XYZ file of C-alpha atoms in Angstrom:
567
model
C 0.000 0.000 0.000
C 1.217 3.516 -0.805
C 2.249 5.788 2.052
C -0.890 7.655 3.228
C -1.378 11.354 2.607
C -1.763 13.819 5.453
C -5.392 14.931 5.663
C -7.260 17.487 7.757
C -9.761 15.715 9.989
C -12.025 18.751 10.392
C -12.340 19.178 6.615
C -13.191 15.475 6.144
C -15.972 15.661 8.751
C -17.330 18.835 7.112
C -17.290 17.251 3.630
C -19.109 14.161 4.897
C -21.670 16.402 6.672
C -20.873 14.927 10.092
C -20.133 18.351 11.586
C -21.055 21.983 11.046
C -18.617 24.836 10.324
C -19.624 26.414 13.633
C -18.772 23.221 15.595
C -15.415 22.986 13.803
C -14.512 26.571 14.776
C -15.462 25.927 18.436
C -13.291 22.780 18.469
C -10.328 24.536 16.767
C -10.442 27.339 19.333
C -10.526 24.811 22.194
C -7.675 22.795 20.651
C -5.556 25.957 20.389
C -6.234 26.751 24.042
C -5.696 23.243 25.489
C -3.218 21.700 23.017
C -5.198 18.438 22.934
C -5.771 16.359 19.789
C -8.583 17.690 17.616
C -10.310 14.294 17.392
C -10.525 14.108 21.204
C -11.996 17.637 21.346
C -14.679 16.657 18.779
C -15.676 13.544 20.797
C -15.609 15.217 24.239
C -17.868 18.035 22.983
C -20.320 15.467 21.631
C -19.985 16.728 18.013
C -19.183 13.227 16.672
C -18.468 9.755 18.061
C -15.165 7.888 17.792
C -16.844 5.392 15.439
C -17.981 8.238 13.143
C -14.430 9.663 12.999
C -13.001 6.208 12.186
C -15.648 5.617 9.501
C -15.017 9.050 7.932
C -11.245 8.430 7.797
C -11.763 4.987 6.249
C -14.027 6.426 3.519
C -11.671 9.326 2.794
C -8.568 7.109 2.537
C -10.498 4.270 0.871
C -9.322 1.723 3.442
C -11.061 -0.780 5.707
C -12.608 0.140 9.105
C -12.305 -2.737 11.591
C -14.429 -3.123 14.722
C -11.965 -4.685 17.205
C -14.773 -5.924 19.448
C -15.810 -8.361 16.715
C -12.253 -9.228 15.639
C -10.427 -12.329 16.882
C -6.731 -11.487 17.163
C -3.840 -13.921 16.814
C -1.266 -13.395 19.637
C 1.543 -14.507 17.266
C 0.796 -11.747 14.729
C 0.050 -9.065 17.354
C 3.529 -9.576 18.879
C 5.170 -8.588 15.530
C 4.714 -5.035 16.835
C 6.181 -4.639 20.372
C 3.831 -3.262 23.052
C 5.781 0.007 23.498
C 5.396 0.836 19.787
C 1.764 -0.356 19.711
C 0.918 2.135 22.479
C 3.081 4.925 21.079
C 1.734 4.725 17.519
C -1.809 3.617 18.543
C -1.485 0.608 16.216
C -2.024 -3.179 16.165
C -0.723 -5.893 13.820
C -3.887 -7.745 12.782
C -3.244 -10.378 10.083
C -1.145 -11.448 7.114
C -2.497 -10.310 3.718
C -0.393 -11.953 1.019
C 3.173 -10.757 1.520
C 2.005 -7.751 3.613
C 0.713 -7.290 7.163
C -2.593 -5.567 7.923
C -1.972 -2.871 10.548
C -4.895 -1.227 12.354
C -4.228 2.409 13.318
C -6.308 4.943 15.233
C -4.718 7.639 13.021
C -3.710 6.142 9.645
C -2.564 9.601 8.442
C 0.365 9.612 10.917
C 3.242 9.440 8.413
C 6.002 9.081 11.024
C 4.170 6.113 12.630
C 3.695 4.502 9.171
C 7.457 4.708 8.446
C 8.457 3.432 11.901
C 6.021 0.470 11.826
C 7.254 -0.517 8.322
C 10.827 -0.458 9.653
C 9.941 -2.566 12.741
C 7.925 -5.312 11.018
C 10.344 -5.383 7.992
C 7.395 -6.182 5.707
C 5.109 -4.101 3.469
C 2.064 -2.949 5.443
C -1.604 -2.396 4.587
C -3.535 0.049 6.774
C -6.983 -0.165 8.340
C -8.731 2.268 10.694
C -9.547 1.198 14.264
C -11.242 2.983 17.162
C -8.730 4.353 19.729
C -10.685 3.417 22.874
C -11.158 -0.165 21.649
C -7.502 -0.241 20.569
C -6.182 0.681 24.053
C -8.488 -1.835 25.728
C -7.338 -4.540 23.264
C -3.644 -3.723 23.856
C -4.232 -4.257 27.601
C -5.817 -7.614 26.835
C -3.401 -9.103 24.299
C 0.034 -7.977 25.476
C 0.105 -10.336 28.454
C 3.108 -10.622 30.791
C 3.175 -14.462 30.817
C 6.544 -14.894 29.043
C 8.101 -12.064 31.040
C 6.915 -13.575 34.343
C 8.268 -17.034 33.444
C 11.588 -15.473 32.364
C 11.942 -13.438 35.567
C 11.069 -16.494 37.663
C 13.855 -18.456 35.893
C 16.265 -15.547 36.453
C 15.434 -15.481 40.162
C 15.829 -19.264 40.349
C 19.320 -19.061 38.767
C 20.398 -16.283 41.144
C 19.257 -18.281 44.126
C 21.141 -21.369 42.939
C 21.151 -24.029 45.626
C 21.717 -21.669 48.534
C 18.957 -19.631 50.133
C 19.642 -15.905 49.790
C 17.390 -13.550 51.708
C 16.088 -11.713 48.643
C 13.231 -10.155 50.522
C 15.657 -8.335 52.827
C 18.108 -7.601 50.025
C 15.525 -6.007 47.728
C 14.210 -3.854 50.566
C 17.515 -2.010 50.615
C 18.083 1.063 48.399
C 19.471 0.300 44.955
C 17.967 -3.212 44.865
C 14.823 -2.234 42.892
C 16.129 -4.348 39.989
C 16.356 -7.524 42.067
C 14.621 -10.379 40.170
C 12.031 -10.908 42.933
C 10.976 -7.246 42.695
C 10.778 -7.343 38.892
C 8.882 -10.652 39.032
C 6.254 -9.277 41.423
C 5.939 -6.031 39.433
C 5.197 -8.087 36.299
C 2.684 -10.258 38.156
C 0.805 -7.158 39.405
C 0.991 -5.573 35.921
C -0.488 -8.653 34.275
C -3.189 -9.108 36.923
C -4.299 -5.466 36.572
C -4.238 -5.700 32.782
C -6.687 -8.612 32.678
C -8.919 -7.360 35.540
C -7.979 -10.143 38.012
C -9.567 -9.762 41.444
C -7.137 -12.062 43.289
C -3.602 -13.418 42.907
C -2.849 -16.865 44.416
C 0.811 -17.836 44.957
C 0.776 -21.505 45.973
C 3.795 -23.725 46.738
C 3.324 -27.337 45.571
C 5.698 -30.291 46.083
C 7.964 -29.535 43.103
C 6.749 -26.223 41.725
C 5.351 -22.825 42.647
C 2.083 -22.018 40.886
C 0.704 -18.520 40.352
C -3.020 -18.278 39.557
C -5.330 -15.320 38.887
C -9.047 -15.162 39.681
C -10.821 -13.528 36.737
C -14.616 -13.092 36.806
C -14.835 -15.463 39.758
C -12.839 -18.338 38.176
C -9.168 -19.222 38.801
C -6.790 -19.383 35.794
C -3.207 -20.659 35.904
C -0.772 -17.841 35.085
C 2.583 -19.618 35.385
C 4.400 -22.459 37.111
C 8.013 -22.160 38.204
C 10.640 -23.733 40.445
C 9.635 -24.168 44.100
C 13.039 -22.702 45.186
C 11.837 -19.130 44.615
C 8.752 -19.492 46.878
C 10.400 -18.326 50.168
C 11.857 -15.199 48.468
C 8.501 -14.217 46.952
C 6.631 -14.737 50.247
C 9.316 -12.845 52.186
C 9.265 -9.861 49.843
C 5.455 -9.617 50.061
C 5.545 -9.847 53.864
C 8.045 -6.995 53.959
C 5.811 -4.884 51.720
C 2.846 -5.404 54.058
C 4.683 -4.956 57.400
C 4.180 -8.550 58.517
C 6.451 -10.448 60.882
C 9.027 -11.931 58.481
C 10.479 -14.244 61.143
C 7.120 -15.984 61.690
C 6.273 -18.683 59.130
C 4.241 -21.051 61.305
C 1.013 -19.051 61.727
C -1.325 -17.274 59.256
C -0.870 -13.501 58.912
C -2.892 -10.682 57.319
C -1.765 -7.330 56.003
C -2.224 -4.745 53.304
C -0.206 -2.401 51.120
C -0.827 0.044 48.291
C 0.976 -0.102 44.933
C 0.770 1.951 41.778
C 0.343 -0.158 38.654
C -0.204 1.308 35.179
C -1.163 4.734 36.614
C -3.747 3.077 38.870
C -3.732 2.993 42.655
C -4.249 -0.614 43.785
C -5.038 -1.469 47.398
C -3.764 -5.008 48.084
C -5.141 -7.111 50.944
C -2.783 -9.989 51.648
C -3.181 -13.236 53.588
C -0.413 -15.797 54.211
C -0.968 -19.340 55.451
C 1.549 -22.096 56.246
C 0.981 -25.156 54.042
C 2.817 -28.466 53.667
C 5.295 -27.087 51.103
C 5.671 -23.465 52.231
C 3.643 -20.321 52.740
C 0.613 -19.864 50.490
C -0.062 -16.188 49.697
C -3.410 -14.828 48.461
C -3.821 -11.175 47.504
C -7.131 -9.388 46.858
C -6.713 -6.428 44.482
C -8.961 -3.405 45.045
C -8.654 -0.730 42.391
C -9.001 2.614 44.187
C -8.939 4.646 40.959
C -11.940 2.973 39.364
C -14.189 5.997 39.962
C -17.100 6.215 42.363
C -19.164 3.116 43.020
C -22.545 3.654 41.455
C -25.830 1.777 41.926
C -26.684 2.467 38.271
C -23.816 0.252 37.119
C -24.420 -2.913 39.119
C -27.175 -4.320 36.882
C -30.217 -4.147 39.176
C -33.527 -4.113 37.226
C -34.864 -0.535 37.033
C -38.129 -1.030 39.028
C -36.164 -2.851 41.798
C -33.459 -0.144 41.784
C -36.108 2.566 42.235
C -37.583 0.678 45.233
C -34.151 0.040 46.760
C -33.218 3.716 46.408
C -36.402 4.849 48.141
C -35.748 2.370 51.000
C -32.176 3.571 51.659
C -33.409 7.182 51.827
C -35.548 6.358 54.901
C -34.305 7.983 58.116
C -34.049 4.755 60.101
C -34.276 0.973 59.909
C -32.063 -1.962 58.908
C -31.302 -2.837 55.263
C -29.505 -6.152 54.694
C -27.651 -7.347 51.584
C -27.199 -11.128 51.549
C -25.379 -13.716 49.502
C -22.282 -15.955 49.638
C -18.683 -14.671 49.706
C -17.763 -12.976 46.428
C -21.325 -12.156 45.367
C -20.765 -8.379 45.184
C -22.457 -7.417 48.481
C -19.772 -4.863 49.415
C -19.994 -3.174 45.998
C -23.764 -2.772 46.383
C -23.430 -1.356 49.913
C -20.733 1.111 48.872
C -22.930 2.156 45.946
C -25.699 2.884 48.459
C -23.237 4.743 50.733
C -21.987 6.962 47.904
C -25.616 8.043 47.246
C -26.216 8.718 50.951
C -22.912 10.580 51.368
C -24.116 14.192 51.480
C -22.991 17.172 53.514
C -26.024 16.895 55.787
C -25.390 13.305 56.912
C -22.727 11.680 59.081
C -21.747 8.208 57.848
C -19.695 5.695 59.857
C -18.578 2.265 58.628
C -17.366 -0.608 60.819
C -15.525 -3.105 58.626
C -13.135 -6.037 58.646
C -11.235 -5.008 56.582
C -12.000 -1.564 55.066
C -12.326 -2.497 51.371
C -12.785 0.835 49.594
C -11.804 4.247 50.855
C -14.539 6.829 50.451
C -13.972 10.563 51.045
C -16.212 12.194 53.627
C -16.984 8.933 55.470
C -15.597 7.803 58.842
C -14.315 4.266 58.268
C -13.208 2.066 61.178
C -11.178 -1.132 60.844
C -12.071 -3.905 63.314
C -9.044 -5.405 65.121
C -9.731 -8.437 67.321
C -6.096 -8.553 68.521
C -6.679 -5.418 70.592
C -10.310 -6.282 71.378
C -11.607 -3.775 68.846
C -14.538 -6.014 67.914
C -17.583 -5.246 65.746
C -19.774 -4.931 68.853
C -17.345 -2.605 70.650
C -16.833 -0.296 67.640
C -20.574 -0.313 66.955
C -21.361 0.815 70.528
C -18.756 3.577 70.273
C -20.090 4.619 66.850
C -23.548 5.225 68.312
C -22.004 7.847 70.607
C -20.551 9.640 67.550
C -23.968 10.961 66.449
C -24.187 9.112 63.098
C -27.082 9.268 60.625
C -26.022 6.169 58.674
C -24.065 3.141 59.941
C -22.538 0.438 57.769
C -21.717 -2.750 59.675
C -19.480 -4.975 57.536
C -21.195 -8.170 58.641
C -23.850 -9.301 61.146
C -21.625 -12.125 62.316
C -23.048 -12.886 65.785
C -26.026 -12.278 68.066
C -24.412 -9.334 69.888
C -23.578 -7.409 66.679
C -27.026 -8.139 65.213
C -28.843 -6.927 68.340
C -26.798 -3.692 68.635
C -27.385 -3.043 64.902
C -31.128 -3.671 65.319
C -31.354 -1.360 68.330
C -29.545 1.351 66.393
C -32.054 0.883 63.563
C -34.932 1.264 66.020
C -33.503 4.448 67.569
C -33.326 6.708 64.544
C -30.347 5.423 62.553
C -30.232 3.879 59.099
C -28.127 0.698 59.388
C -26.740 -1.151 56.354
C -25.151 -4.581 56.726
C -24.549 -8.018 55.171
C -25.484 -11.543 56.157
C -24.624 -14.923 54.641
C -27.984 -16.432 53.632
C -29.166 -18.167 50.468
C -32.085 -15.914 49.575
C -34.075 -12.890 50.755
C -37.032 -14.741 52.333
C -34.938 -16.927 54.666
C -32.969 -13.935 56.048
C -35.427 -12.807 58.806
C -35.630 -16.455 59.976
C -31.805 -16.613 60.092
C -31.756 -13.473 62.303
C -34.215 -15.115 64.705
C -32.060 -18.286 64.727
C -29.123 -16.073 65.770
C -31.128 -15.104 68.872
C -32.520 -11.722 67.779
C -36.029 -11.250 69.312
C -38.939 -11.539 66.853
C -40.385 -8.113 67.647
C -36.997 -6.553 66.831
C -36.830 -8.220 63.405
C -40.391 -7.228 62.556
C -40.074 -3.619 63.675
C -36.573 -2.646 62.496
C -35.882 -4.663 59.304
C -36.844 -2.560 56.265
C -35.652 -4.708 53.362
C -33.436 -7.618 52.323
C -31.605 -7.582 48.994
C -30.226 -11.002 47.990
C -27.690 -11.164 45.186
C -25.297 -13.296 43.133
C -22.884 -12.563 40.287
C -23.076 -14.190 36.851
C -20.444 -13.957 34.139
C -21.330 -11.868 31.073
C -20.922 -13.425 27.625
C -17.994 -11.896 25.704
C -19.558 -9.720 23.001
C -16.642 -10.394 20.645
C -17.379 -14.142 20.345
C -21.062 -14.437 21.269
C -22.948 -17.034 19.204
C -26.410 -18.690 19.336
C -26.842 -21.752 21.535
C -29.636 -24.300 21.826
C -30.505 -25.573 25.311
C -29.732 -29.252 25.986
C -32.474 -31.461 27.563
C -31.385 -30.660 31.164
C -31.255 -26.908 30.455
C -34.619 -27.029 28.667
C -36.211 -28.729 31.690
C -34.716 -26.092 34.015
C -35.893 -23.199 31.792
C -39.427 -24.652 31.719
C -39.740 -24.029 35.468
C -39.697 -20.280 34.728
C -40.830 -20.079 31.099
C -43.283 -23.025 30.871
C -43.949 -23.781 27.188
C -42.468 -20.540 25.850
C -38.864 -21.869 25.963
C -38.751 -22.414 22.182
C -39.721 -18.857 21.245
C -36.556 -17.524 22.885
C -33.013 -17.534 21.510
C -30.004 -18.023 23.775
C -26.317 -17.156 23.439
C -22.943 -18.445 24.606
C -19.327 -17.324 24.145
C -17.146 -19.304 21.764
C -13.884 -18.118 23.380
C -11.526 -15.604 21.716
C -8.485 -13.374 22.306
C -10.624 -10.732 24.064
C -11.778 -13.112 26.823
C -8.710 -15.390 27.155
C -10.684 -18.192 25.513
C -13.293 -18.375 28.329
C -16.308 -17.034 26.403
C -17.020 -14.570 29.246
C -15.832 -11.038 29.987
C -16.990 -9.237 33.131
C -19.774 -10.026 35.602
C -23.189 -8.598 36.391
C -25.429 -8.877 39.453
C -28.586 -10.986 39.826
C -30.994 -9.695 42.473
C -34.179 -10.227 44.472
C -35.664 -7.745 46.939
C -37.909 -8.489 49.920
C -39.471 -5.317 51.264
C -40.691 -5.751 54.851
C -44.262 -4.479 54.624
C -46.720 -4.585 57.531
C -47.966 -8.021 56.387
C -44.406 -9.404 56.295
C -43.613 -7.890 59.737
C -46.807 -9.433 61.223
C -45.882 -12.845 59.770
C -42.373 -12.538 61.294
C -43.942 -11.988 64.720
C -46.093 -15.131 64.532
C -43.288 -17.674 64.784
C -44.286 -20.083 61.990
C -41.417 -20.134 59.429
C -43.540 -21.818 56.716
C -46.292 -19.186 56.817
C -43.685 -16.391 56.967
C -41.952 -17.734 53.831
C -45.331 -17.886 52.061
C -46.121 -14.236 52.916
C -42.607 -13.156 51.916
C -42.855 -14.896 48.543
C -46.235 -13.266 47.919
C -44.713 -9.847 48.676
C -41.893 -10.466 46.167
C -44.412 -11.374 43.454
C -42.194 -13.960 41.733
C -39.286 -11.515 41.237
C -36.692 -14.051 42.402
C -32.978 -14.537 41.793
C -33.774 -17.408 39.442
C -36.231 -15.316 37.421
C -33.690 -12.497 37.050
C -31.003 -15.020 35.965
C -33.360 -16.466 33.305
C -34.134 -12.932 32.059
C -30.401 -12.297 31.620
C -30.107 -15.553 29.625
C -33.088 -14.585 27.416
C -31.558 -11.179 26.623
C -28.228 -12.822 25.691
C -26.344 -11.204 28.582
C -25.335 -14.538 30.102
C -25.439 -18.221 29.147
C -27.975 -20.806 30.336
C -25.150 -22.644 32.164
C -24.316 -19.504 34.191
C -27.991 -18.847 34.998
C -28.339 -22.481 36.148
C -25.252 -22.152 38.368
C -27.100 -19.472 40.383
C -30.094 -21.767 40.748
C -27.893 -24.629 41.970
C -26.353 -22.344 44.613
C -29.859 -21.559 45.876
C -30.892 -25.208 46.114
C -27.768 -26.416 47.947
């Protein structure tokens, strides 16, 4: 392909009637003032979309426009262009076309980038236009650190040889930032952040050390390396989190903050002695992900409206229930961020504090110094709060103090481990909370789970098998066949899993007068019946089936939620 000509973006958009002369002049004036790229100014002012700019460029230059979301990349071809150059030139190597390589560029008129890419790949190139936002997201996904991590692990292994060197101590000293253990961990954190992992597991086995990432709730093996490096890795992490490095026989907890790829990551770390060494698990909490928002969690609109009106009440208890890892904390913090106004005092009592919110008083429970949930909760009530968040109703004492606070003019938000919304009031009574207290202070119970979302880049139709059809019939009766279902095939965008991201599945029990009266009567069966009537069939299973019908998730994922409920 011939070297592209330099074109004026504004003139192209005018010619193709995508923008007015007046809009162009506004954007040019803003560009002159701020020095930002003209295309970005157009998009931020809402004059055109990124897709419209890409389409206009493709038509003007008579080249292809490629939607990366629908494009399955080959890691072998992508790596022909190193990551540094891919980011610098906003370009991706896409495929072989005869004796040339198809290169996608956000700005195919960048002549310097064209010359440099031709020099790097040492092959004639053919250009296509790609969307910059999709390009940057794809670069994060495809330039994984797997080879780098394996290489650094081997380097560390060679340096250690057969003797045990205290690398953790060594790399804590100034000038040792290039120690292999430090570079190895930096690459592990880089890779985990790049692919949105929520946890990193470093697990010593008999003959090898395995590193796994939890992505969308499922563990994936990242790398396996020699077991010799395990003590150095554990030691370095313990140093970073101010743990006792001399103690390897008992579990320890800690936390530290690191900056990865311009993002602030809060790391909660837990170590545990196992047969072959210390197992380390780290939970990654991205503090720069913006404010937590109830709009984004996937609650159906009518339910969201009801939930919002409930959390605006001046007093009462609102519980969010579900198993570990079902997104309860995210929902509660979303509610807190809406309640966090100048006129309210908010206090949270947590173990541990998961997200840091400005303007809120957050207290970390510490059992070692007898700073228990109950003790902090009592003290919090003397701090004149309007809203209290109790991390978990884990025992009778905490539950009763929380309930009393709810009855005396405070709004209390908390979590409980129960299977569904209807069984939650019964669980509170089983914990020893008096019936009258449950009936009079509990306002609502939101039960939730998380299902994986089908990757939109490889989504394809799927027909239910006999077991799935039978399960769907419980909700859809004979209308199963009029619906179409989807599943993910697996592609480069989702690491071959067929899923990318997760979304919540919800049910809401509002404690009306009828539900409160039933709670006071002491017959669990009749209470469950009244509770189910109040919910009107809007159950977790129904919401999961709706997500499968709309192609958001697969039937297998929706069924997984149902199986959790029936266990």
